[in-house]
Amino acid sequence: MSQFVPSNTPVTAPQEHRTDWLSVAQFALNALAILFLWGSAATLVALAVTDRLGVVTSQNGTLPATLFAAVSFVSGLLLLPSVYFAFRRIINHPVIRMGERWLHWLRPTLWIFLLPLVLLMGYWVSADSNLSWFLLPPLHVLAIGLPVYWLLYLAVRHLPLGRPQRMWGVFSSGLLLGPACILVLEIGALLVYGLVALLALMSQPQTMNQLNALLQQLQNTPDAAPNLLTNFFQPYVTHPVVIFGAFSFAAVVVPLIEELFKPIGVWLLAGRGLTPPAGFAAGAISGAGYALFESLSITTNGTSWVFVVVARFGTDIIHILTAGLTGWALVLAWREKRYLRLAVTYLCAVAIHGLWNGLTVFSTLAELAPTRGSAANLHLLQQVGGAAPYGLFSLAIGGFIVLLLSNRSLREHLPPPETSTQSTSPP
């Protein structure tokens, strides 16, 4: 006998599963990126092997190919969790929560103590071309990855991370999507600077004649290109116009672009119920992805490898801190209409990043400047360039302290665990 249902009793229809197109885009874009990265890695490894066997001889050597192959392969590995969790969401079997087990299980506070050993091994390996082409790439990945992971742990520990799909989606956005947008805009800005420089050169016939002679020399003796270019441009390093152009591009244009797109993972979560602490955590994760991409892409060999890797540590601090602060301010603007605070925070992030880049520019120009010359500003450039490393070190220490204090302050304003709903909010 069938059960009687009164006519005034509402009948609940089965809930229809709706396609989350953001998850579909996350799955598709990351899967395509993995195929591209792993295909590039396989191609580069093949080129490196043929070069070592003498089938094809590369002018740049084998090491750059294997370094970029390792970077491409590891980047593809880091995109796999994003693909997996997005696929689970698409088939309506999402992973609801994972908490901070991934952080504590990997023990980042202990792994960081391996960094001196990795640097020592990298220094020893980089001096031997027979070993560096296949041993330095994994050491390079570890030397860059360990500090980024440690800094990210300090930035987001005990903060709400949301579902695993959100966390890995934000990271993958910072790793690839943000750099792609930034690269396009920075190339466009660089072309504008190049056009202005070309117009300035065309107004000086003598300089144009020297440039034409340089181009002919480069065609006849391509192997001497580094020395020819250095000799040609070195006298212009101390020119005020050159200093202003390099400083304005690196310390103003680049930070304005990067600080807007580094927290791209937070932008994609607009309207998804983020809290300010979760916004800071998402911004830090996105910034860590960008820092990892940028640091891994800067490759070198020889004894300078250790110096370059150690110098990237300060850059990683700046990227994670500024992206976290911008993510925090974005969520405050969305939830509480605090757009003035967002503007101030963004400009502060630009100022911090610009100061870091500006000091780097002066340090580089001081190294490239001629040792002899009558330029009135040569002495000032050398003084600022000599003091720049101390400024960079102080800025890195200050950024590290602010990163720790930001995490501590946000943790103090979190609701009790039993009343927090952030971990079960949609990705």
Tab-separated table of C-alpha atoms in Angstrom:
chain	number	residue	atom	x	y	z
A	1	MET	CA	0.000	0.000	0.000
A	2	SER	CA	1.454	3.318	-1.031
A	3	GLN	CA	2.051	5.982	1.561
A	4	PHE	CA	-0.393	8.865	1.470
A	5	VAL	CA	1.106	12.331	1.022
A	6	PRO	CA	-1.166	15.249	1.889
A	7	SER	CA	-1.655	17.736	-0.893
A	8	ASN	CA	-0.434	20.625	1.262
A	9	THR	CA	2.888	18.920	2.068
A	10	PRO	CA	5.722	20.271	-0.095
A	11	VAL	CA	7.612	17.652	-2.056
A	12	THR	CA	11.361	18.331	-2.250
A	13	ALA	CA	12.724	17.671	-5.703
A	14	PRO	CA	16.203	16.198	-6.027
A	15	GLN	CA	18.801	18.945	-6.197
A	16	GLU	CA	20.193	19.345	-9.677
A	17	HIS	CA	23.944	19.373	-9.989
A	18	ARG	CA	25.148	22.619	-11.537
A	19	THR	CA	28.322	22.814	-13.514
A	20	ASP	CA	30.927	25.029	-11.904
A	21	TRP	CA	32.537	26.621	-14.948
A	22	LEU	CA	35.381	28.047	-12.893
A	23	SER	CA	36.307	24.468	-11.959
A	24	VAL	CA	36.053	23.433	-15.608
A	25	ALA	CA	38.370	26.265	-16.611
A	26	GLN	CA	40.748	25.370	-13.770
A	27	PHE	CA	40.882	21.746	-14.912
A	28	ALA	CA	41.273	22.494	-18.629
A	29	LEU	CA	43.866	25.251	-18.375
A	30	ASN	CA	46.031	23.398	-15.870
A	31	ALA	CA	45.840	20.140	-17.839
A	32	LEU	CA	46.913	21.927	-21.027
A	33	ALA	CA	49.709	23.662	-19.127
A	34	ILE	CA	50.963	20.311	-17.823
A	35	LEU	CA	51.072	18.861	-21.338
A	36	PHE	CA	52.948	21.900	-22.606
A	37	LEU	CA	55.419	21.956	-19.703
A	38	TRP	CA	56.185	18.256	-19.808
A	39	GLY	CA	56.470	18.331	-23.594
A	40	SER	CA	58.936	21.207	-23.298
A	41	ALA	CA	60.880	19.349	-20.623
A	42	ALA	CA	61.142	16.224	-22.809
A	43	THR	CA	62.313	18.304	-25.769
A	44	LEU	CA	64.943	20.104	-23.716
A	45	VAL	CA	66.242	16.853	-22.242
A	46	ALA	CA	66.521	15.383	-25.739
A	47	LEU	CA	68.471	18.437	-26.905
A	48	ALA	CA	70.765	18.215	-23.883
A	49	VAL	CA	71.474	14.528	-24.459
A	50	THR	CA	72.227	15.049	-28.151
A	51	ASP	CA	74.524	17.904	-27.220
A	52	ARG	CA	76.441	15.744	-24.723
A	53	LEU	CA	76.728	12.977	-27.294
A	54	GLY	CA	78.135	15.419	-29.828
A	55	VAL	CA	75.273	14.999	-32.299
A	56	VAL	CA	74.329	18.674	-32.003
A	57	THR	CA	76.578	21.309	-30.452
A	58	SER	CA	74.903	24.163	-28.613
A	59	GLN	CA	76.623	27.530	-28.360
A	60	ASN	CA	75.190	28.121	-24.878
A	61	GLY	CA	76.095	24.704	-23.494
A	62	THR	CA	73.966	21.911	-22.075
A	63	LEU	CA	73.259	23.307	-18.605
A	64	PRO	CA	70.635	25.939	-19.585
A	65	ALA	CA	68.593	23.277	-21.378
A	66	THR	CA	68.590	20.871	-18.431
A	67	LEU	CA	67.856	23.677	-15.962
A	68	PHE	CA	64.780	24.781	-17.894
A	69	ALA	CA	63.775	21.153	-18.359
A	70	ALA	CA	63.821	20.634	-14.593
A	71	VAL	CA	61.848	23.848	-14.050
A	72	SER	CA	59.220	22.796	-16.621
A	73	PHE	CA	58.897	19.295	-15.194
A	74	VAL	CA	58.538	20.457	-11.577
A	75	SER	CA	56.064	23.173	-12.562
A	76	GLY	CA	53.934	20.524	-14.233
A	77	LEU	CA	54.074	18.377	-11.097
A	78	LEU	CA	52.891	21.287	-8.977
A	79	LEU	CA	49.853	21.723	-11.250
A	80	LEU	CA	48.676	18.136	-10.789
A	81	PRO	CA	46.841	18.733	-7.466
A	82	SER	CA	44.893	21.593	-9.027
A	83	VAL	CA	43.795	19.322	-11.892
A	84	TYR	CA	42.843	16.506	-9.521
A	85	PHE	CA	40.763	18.593	-7.124
A	86	ALA	CA	39.054	20.471	-9.961
A	87	PHE	CA	38.128	17.157	-11.586
A	88	ARG	CA	36.666	15.926	-8.299
A	89	ARG	CA	34.511	19.041	-8.171
A	90	ILE	CA	33.359	18.598	-11.783
A	91	ILE	CA	32.149	15.039	-11.118
A	92	ASN	CA	30.424	16.277	-7.936
A	93	HIS	CA	32.793	14.485	-5.545
A	94	PRO	CA	34.774	17.429	-4.140
A	95	VAL	CA	37.302	17.074	-1.360
A	96	ILE	CA	35.729	19.196	1.343
A	97	ARG	CA	38.652	19.828	3.634
A	98	MET	CA	42.240	18.894	4.145
A	99	GLY	CA	43.247	21.466	6.742
A	100	GLU	CA	46.918	22.096	7.404
A	101	ARG	CA	47.979	18.461	7.410
A	102	TRP	CA	49.985	19.016	4.241
A	103	LEU	CA	51.885	21.801	6.000
A	104	HIS	CA	52.689	19.964	9.223
A	105	TRP	CA	53.358	16.612	7.583
A	106	LEU	CA	56.100	18.034	5.378
A	107	ARG	CA	57.725	19.808	8.348
A	108	PRO	CA	58.885	22.999	6.555
A	109	THR	CA	60.589	24.261	9.708
A	110	LEU	CA	62.933	21.268	9.516
A	111	TRP	CA	63.363	21.096	5.741
A	112	ILE	CA	64.758	24.625	5.655
A	113	PHE	CA	67.846	23.393	7.508
A	114	LEU	CA	68.718	21.361	4.406
A	115	LEU	CA	69.248	24.587	2.450
A	116	PRO	CA	72.915	25.131	3.472
A	117	LEU	CA	73.728	21.565	2.400
A	118	VAL	CA	71.949	22.075	-0.940
A	119	LEU	CA	73.832	25.329	-1.532
A	120	LEU	CA	77.154	23.704	-0.679
A	121	MET	CA	76.506	20.805	-3.054
A	122	GLY	CA	75.334	23.227	-5.760
A	123	TYR	CA	78.479	25.309	-5.398
A	124	TRP	CA	80.644	22.221	-5.741
A	125	VAL	CA	78.686	20.814	-8.683
A	126	SER	CA	78.398	24.123	-10.591
A	127	ALA	CA	82.179	24.340	-10.885
A	128	ASP	CA	82.361	21.064	-12.847
A	129	SER	CA	80.721	21.155	-16.292
A	130	ASN	CA	80.737	17.349	-16.474
A	131	LEU	CA	78.501	17.153	-13.398
A	132	SER	CA	76.552	20.403	-13.447
A	133	TRP	CA	74.468	19.670	-16.543
A	134	PHE	CA	72.543	16.862	-14.810
A	135	LEU	CA	73.158	17.373	-11.054
A	136	LEU	CA	72.667	21.137	-10.752
A	137	PRO	CA	69.026	21.237	-12.054
A	138	PRO	CA	67.518	19.235	-9.138
A	139	LEU	CA	69.690	21.164	-6.675
A	140	HIS	CA	68.517	24.404	-8.285
A	141	VAL	CA	64.878	23.403	-7.794
A	142	LEU	CA	65.510	22.516	-4.142
A	143	ALA	CA	67.524	25.680	-3.447
A	144	ILE	CA	64.684	27.826	-4.794
A	145	GLY	CA	61.747	25.733	-3.591
A	146	LEU	CA	62.737	25.221	0.041
A	147	PRO	CA	62.835	28.939	1.003
A	148	VAL	CA	59.588	29.673	-0.870
A	149	TYR	CA	57.803	26.809	0.875
A	150	TRP	CA	59.177	27.820	4.272
A	151	LEU	CA	58.152	31.449	3.834
A	152	LEU	CA	54.694	30.408	2.652
A	153	TYR	CA	54.287	28.217	5.717
A	154	LEU	CA	55.169	31.118	8.013
A	155	ALA	CA	52.739	33.384	6.137
A	156	VAL	CA	49.644	31.139	6.176
A	157	ARG	CA	50.021	28.865	9.206
A	158	HIS	CA	46.810	28.603	11.223
A	159	LEU	CA	44.978	30.843	8.732
A	160	PRO	CA	41.875	29.586	6.859
A	161	LEU	CA	42.971	28.028	3.573
A	162	GLY	CA	39.596	26.819	2.323
A	163	ARG	CA	39.084	23.672	0.311
A	164	PRO	CA	42.102	22.020	-1.316
A	165	GLN	CA	40.762	22.951	-4.747
A	166	ARG	CA	40.820	26.612	-3.789
A	167	MET	CA	44.306	26.429	-2.312
A	168	TRP	CA	45.876	24.651	-5.286
A	169	GLY	CA	43.889	26.670	-7.800
A	170	VAL	CA	45.167	29.893	-6.271
A	171	PHE	CA	48.726	28.539	-6.294
A	172	SER	CA	48.534	27.444	-9.927
A	173	SER	CA	47.146	30.860	-10.877
A	174	GLY	CA	50.122	32.543	-9.246
A	175	LEU	CA	52.510	30.048	-10.807
A	176	LEU	CA	51.416	30.410	-14.443
A	177	LEU	CA	48.415	32.674	-15.080
A	178	GLY	CA	49.796	35.681	-13.213
A	179	PRO	CA	53.254	35.514	-14.832
A	180	ALA	CA	51.671	35.163	-18.268
A	181	CYS	CA	49.592	38.329	-17.832
A	182	ILE	CA	52.518	40.190	-16.306
A	183	LEU	CA	54.897	39.132	-19.072
A	184	VAL	CA	52.586	40.399	-21.818
A	185	LEU	CA	52.097	43.791	-20.153
A	186	GLU	CA	55.778	44.230	-19.292
A	187	ILE	CA	56.831	43.394	-22.851
A	188	GLY	CA	54.361	45.997	-24.085
A	189	ALA	CA	55.766	48.586	-21.675
A	190	LEU	CA	59.310	47.656	-22.681
A	191	LEU	CA	58.436	48.165	-26.344
A	192	VAL	CA	57.194	51.653	-25.530
A	193	TYR	CA	60.467	52.421	-23.746
A	194	GLY	CA	62.387	50.975	-26.690
A	195	LEU	CA	60.453	53.131	-29.163
A	196	VAL	CA	61.216	56.265	-27.154
A	197	ALA	CA	64.904	55.302	-26.980
A	198	LEU	CA	64.989	54.672	-30.752
A	199	LEU	CA	63.457	58.066	-31.490
A	200	ALA	CA	66.055	59.671	-29.206
A	201	LEU	CA	68.880	57.856	-31.013
A	202	MET	CA	67.572	58.883	-34.422
A	203	SER	CA	67.949	62.512	-33.400
A	204	GLN	CA	71.696	61.954	-32.891
A	205	PRO	CA	73.390	61.024	-36.220
A	206	GLN	CA	76.764	60.302	-34.618
A	207	THR	CA	75.292	57.782	-32.209
A	208	MET	CA	73.318	56.157	-35.032
A	209	ASN	CA	76.525	55.737	-37.044
A	210	GLN	CA	78.185	54.056	-34.059
A	211	LEU	CA	75.168	51.799	-33.636
A	212	ASN	CA	75.260	50.769	-37.307
A	213	ALA	CA	78.954	49.976	-36.987
A	214	LEU	CA	78.179	47.870	-33.911
A	215	LEU	CA	75.528	45.898	-35.794
A	216	GLN	CA	77.979	45.138	-38.593
A	217	GLN	CA	80.580	43.960	-36.084
A	218	LEU	CA	77.997	41.696	-34.432
A	219	GLN	CA	77.202	40.115	-37.792
A	220	ASN	CA	80.867	39.506	-38.598
A	221	THR	CA	81.954	38.332	-35.107
A	222	PRO	CA	78.890	36.986	-33.217
A	223	ASP	CA	81.106	35.231	-30.652
A	224	ALA	CA	82.389	38.606	-29.445
A	225	ALA	CA	78.861	39.970	-28.895
A	226	PRO	CA	79.072	40.261	-25.070
A	227	ASN	CA	82.270	42.287	-25.167
A	228	LEU	CA	81.099	44.468	-28.054
A	229	LEU	CA	77.798	45.266	-26.382
A	230	THR	CA	79.507	46.027	-23.061
A	231	ASN	CA	82.012	48.366	-24.681
A	232	PHE	CA	79.276	50.168	-26.608
A	233	PHE	CA	76.784	50.688	-23.796
A	234	GLN	CA	79.183	51.178	-20.872
A	235	PRO	CA	79.783	54.907	-21.534
A	236	TYR	CA	76.008	55.501	-21.456
A	237	VAL	CA	75.430	53.809	-18.091
A	238	THR	CA	76.126	56.993	-16.140
A	239	HIS	CA	73.978	59.174	-18.406
A	240	PRO	CA	71.069	60.707	-16.430
A	241	VAL	CA	68.543	59.736	-19.104
A	242	VAL	CA	69.640	56.092	-18.992
A	243	ILE	CA	69.525	56.037	-15.193
A	244	PHE	CA	66.075	57.624	-15.175
A	245	GLY	CA	64.766	55.212	-17.818
A	246	ALA	CA	66.069	52.110	-16.050
A	247	PHE	CA	64.850	53.294	-12.655
A	248	SER	CA	61.388	54.377	-13.834
A	249	PHE	CA	60.781	51.090	-15.640
A	250	ALA	CA	62.087	48.734	-12.936
A	251	ALA	CA	60.981	50.695	-9.867
A	252	VAL	CA	57.675	52.148	-11.087
A	253	VAL	CA	56.219	50.414	-14.146
A	254	VAL	CA	57.136	46.847	-13.175
A	255	PRO	CA	55.801	47.068	-9.568
A	256	LEU	CA	52.561	48.704	-10.759
A	257	ILE	CA	51.939	45.770	-13.107
A	258	GLU	CA	53.154	42.944	-10.891
A	259	GLU	CA	51.393	44.030	-7.697
A	260	LEU	CA	48.130	44.123	-9.621
A	261	PHE	CA	48.416	40.625	-11.082
A	262	LYS	CA	50.456	38.726	-8.486
A	263	PRO	CA	47.362	38.082	-6.323
A	264	ILE	CA	45.429	36.937	-9.392
A	265	GLY	CA	44.235	33.891	-7.449
A	266	VAL	CA	42.393	36.238	-5.087
A	267	TRP	CA	40.818	38.157	-7.973
A	268	LEU	CA	39.379	34.882	-9.300
A	269	LEU	CA	37.720	34.208	-5.934
A	270	ALA	CA	35.700	37.420	-5.911
A	271	GLY	CA	32.221	36.718	-4.568
A	272	ARG	CA	33.222	33.383	-3.022
A	273	GLY	CA	32.823	34.422	0.617
A	274	LEU	CA	36.447	35.015	1.572
A	275	THR	CA	37.287	36.553	4.938
A	276	PRO	CA	40.198	39.027	5.294
A	277	PRO	CA	42.513	36.372	6.863
A	278	ALA	CA	41.610	33.980	4.055
A	279	GLY	CA	42.305	36.785	1.568
A	280	PHE	CA	45.776	37.288	3.031
A	281	ALA	CA	46.437	33.534	2.889
A	282	ALA	CA	45.217	33.293	-0.710
A	283	GLY	CA	47.318	36.303	-1.704
A	284	ALA	CA	50.397	34.808	-0.048
A	285	ILE	CA	49.831	31.483	-1.834
A	286	SER	CA	49.419	33.246	-5.175
A	287	GLY	CA	52.504	35.356	-4.477
A	288	ALA	CA	54.477	32.227	-3.574
A	289	GLY	CA	53.519	30.691	-6.917
A	290	TYR	CA	54.762	33.790	-8.715
A	291	ALA	CA	57.946	33.941	-6.625
A	292	LEU	CA	58.655	30.293	-7.411
A	293	PHE	CA	58.139	30.825	-11.143
A	294	GLU	CA	60.312	33.935	-11.279
A	295	SER	CA	63.134	32.526	-9.148
A	296	LEU	CA	63.253	29.202	-10.966
A	297	SER	CA	63.371	30.988	-14.324
A	298	ILE	CA	66.552	32.864	-13.395
A	299	THR	CA	69.290	30.360	-14.123
A	300	THR	CA	73.041	30.681	-14.044
A	301	ASN	CA	76.091	28.497	-13.646
A	302	GLY	CA	79.561	28.637	-12.181
A	303	THR	CA	80.391	30.182	-8.833
A	304	SER	CA	77.722	32.881	-9.305
A	305	TRP	CA	74.959	30.280	-8.882
A	306	VAL	CA	75.053	30.414	-5.069
A	307	PHE	CA	74.991	34.215	-5.040
A	308	VAL	CA	71.995	34.373	-7.390
A	309	VAL	CA	70.044	31.761	-5.409
A	310	VAL	CA	70.702	33.455	-2.061
A	311	ALA	CA	69.758	36.853	-3.496
A	312	ARG	CA	66.396	35.435	-4.597
A	313	PHE	CA	65.514	34.737	-0.953
A	314	GLY	CA	64.867	38.424	-0.315
A	315	THR	CA	62.837	38.732	-3.515
A	316	ASP	CA	60.657	35.810	-2.408
A	317	ILE	CA	59.924	37.584	0.882
A	318	ILE	CA	58.816	40.725	-0.951
A	319	HIS	CA	56.580	38.823	-3.404
A	320	ILE	CA	54.789	36.772	-0.738
A	321	LEU	CA	54.347	39.714	1.638
A	322	THR	CA	53.028	42.238	-0.878
A	323	ALA	CA	50.668	39.739	-2.540
A	324	GLY	CA	49.324	38.714	0.874
A	325	LEU	CA	48.687	42.308	1.906
A	326	THR	CA	46.947	43.090	-1.376
A	327	GLY	CA	44.791	39.973	-1.043
A	328	TRP	CA	43.788	41.029	2.464
A	329	ALA	CA	42.891	44.535	1.269
A	330	LEU	CA	40.925	43.169	-1.699
A	331	VAL	CA	38.667	41.110	0.564
A	332	LEU	CA	38.137	44.071	2.902
A	333	ALA	CA	37.119	46.177	-0.092
A	334	TRP	CA	34.646	43.523	-1.287
A	335	ARG	CA	33.109	42.888	2.135
A	336	GLU	CA	33.233	46.298	3.810
A	337	LYS	CA	33.629	48.706	0.841
A	338	ARG	CA	37.032	49.843	2.123
A	339	TYR	CA	38.332	50.920	-1.259
A	340	LEU	CA	40.551	53.655	0.150
A	341	ARG	CA	42.390	51.087	2.273
A	342	LEU	CA	42.750	48.911	-0.839
A	343	ALA	CA	44.293	51.806	-2.767
A	344	VAL	CA	46.675	52.668	0.069
A	345	THR	CA	47.689	49.023	0.540
A	346	TYR	CA	48.274	48.581	-3.188
A	347	LEU	CA	50.432	51.717	-3.332
A	348	CYS	CA	52.390	50.540	-0.271
A	349	ALA	CA	52.995	47.192	-1.967
A	350	VAL	CA	54.143	49.028	-5.098
A	351	ALA	CA	56.438	51.233	-2.999
A	352	ILE	CA	58.035	48.240	-1.239
A	353	HIS	CA	58.519	46.398	-4.515
A	354	GLY	CA	59.715	49.556	-6.254
A	355	LEU	CA	62.280	50.270	-3.545
A	356	TRP	CA	63.621	46.734	-3.876
A	357	ASN	CA	63.876	46.991	-7.671
A	358	GLY	CA	65.312	50.498	-7.514
A	359	LEU	CA	68.129	49.441	-5.209
A	360	THR	CA	68.816	46.490	-7.505
A	361	VAL	CA	68.998	48.820	-10.519
A	362	PHE	CA	71.516	51.127	-8.830
A	363	SER	CA	73.596	48.157	-7.727
A	364	THR	CA	73.651	46.773	-11.279
A	365	LEU	CA	74.425	50.125	-12.912
A	366	ALA	CA	77.277	50.692	-10.459
A	367	GLU	CA	78.803	47.380	-11.521
A	368	LEU	CA	78.392	48.167	-15.225
A	369	ALA	CA	79.621	51.755	-14.938
A	370	PRO	CA	83.112	52.454	-16.296
A	371	THR	CA	85.855	52.475	-13.691
A	372	ARG	CA	87.206	55.647	-15.198
A	373	GLY	CA	85.316	58.642	-16.455
A	374	SER	CA	84.622	62.291	-15.967
A	375	ALA	CA	80.878	62.023	-15.521
A	376	ALA	CA	79.750	64.274	-12.696
A	377	ASN	CA	77.245	61.710	-11.429
A	378	LEU	CA	79.605	58.726	-11.619
A	379	HIS	CA	80.748	59.137	-8.024
A	380	LEU	CA	77.160	59.438	-6.761
A	381	LEU	CA	76.111	56.338	-8.717
A	382	GLN	CA	78.976	54.327	-7.249
A	383	GLN	CA	78.101	55.501	-3.735
A	384	VAL	CA	74.426	54.560	-4.070
A	385	GLY	CA	75.322	51.297	-5.781
A	386	GLY	CA	77.768	50.445	-3.005
A	387	ALA	CA	75.141	51.062	-0.333
A	388	ALA	CA	72.378	49.216	-2.250
A	389	PRO	CA	73.230	45.695	-0.949
A	390	TYR	CA	72.880	46.925	2.648
A	391	GLY	CA	69.529	48.480	1.775
A	392	LEU	CA	68.343	45.270	0.133
A	393	PHE	CA	69.379	43.243	3.167
A	394	SER	CA	67.573	45.616	5.533
A	395	LEU	CA	64.455	45.561	3.356
A	396	ALA	CA	64.458	41.754	3.304
A	397	ILE	CA	64.775	41.550	7.107
A	398	GLY	CA	62.057	44.146	7.564
A	399	GLY	CA	59.761	42.336	5.132
A	400	PHE	CA	60.323	39.066	6.950
A	401	ILE	CA	59.378	40.642	10.283
A	402	VAL	CA	56.238	42.231	8.788
A	403	LEU	CA	55.280	38.853	7.300
A	404	LEU	CA	55.460	37.195	10.722
A	405	LEU	CA	53.593	40.024	12.437
A	406	SER	CA	50.857	39.996	9.776
A	407	ASN	CA	50.255	36.295	10.296
A	408	ARG	CA	50.165	36.736	14.062
A	409	SER	CA	47.776	39.683	13.906
A	410	LEU	CA	45.354	37.898	11.573
A	411	ARG	CA	45.352	34.758	13.737
A	412	GLU	CA	44.348	36.808	16.773
A	413	HIS	CA	41.223	38.029	14.980
A	414	LEU	CA	40.042	34.594	13.849
A	415	PRO	CA	36.773	33.266	15.306
A	416	PRO	CA	36.889	30.126	17.471
A	417	PRO	CA	37.278	26.921	15.407
A	418	GLU	CA	33.801	25.660	16.246
A	419	THR	CA	32.163	28.807	14.845
A	420	SER	CA	34.347	29.196	11.772
A	421	THR	CA	32.724	28.262	8.498
A	422	GLN	CA	35.596	29.244	6.281
A	423	SER	CA	36.847	25.685	5.828
A	424	THR	CA	33.546	24.582	4.363
A	425	SER	CA	32.946	27.574	2.117
A	426	PRO	CA	32.882	26.963	-1.627
A	427	PRO	CA	36.182	27.124	-3.505
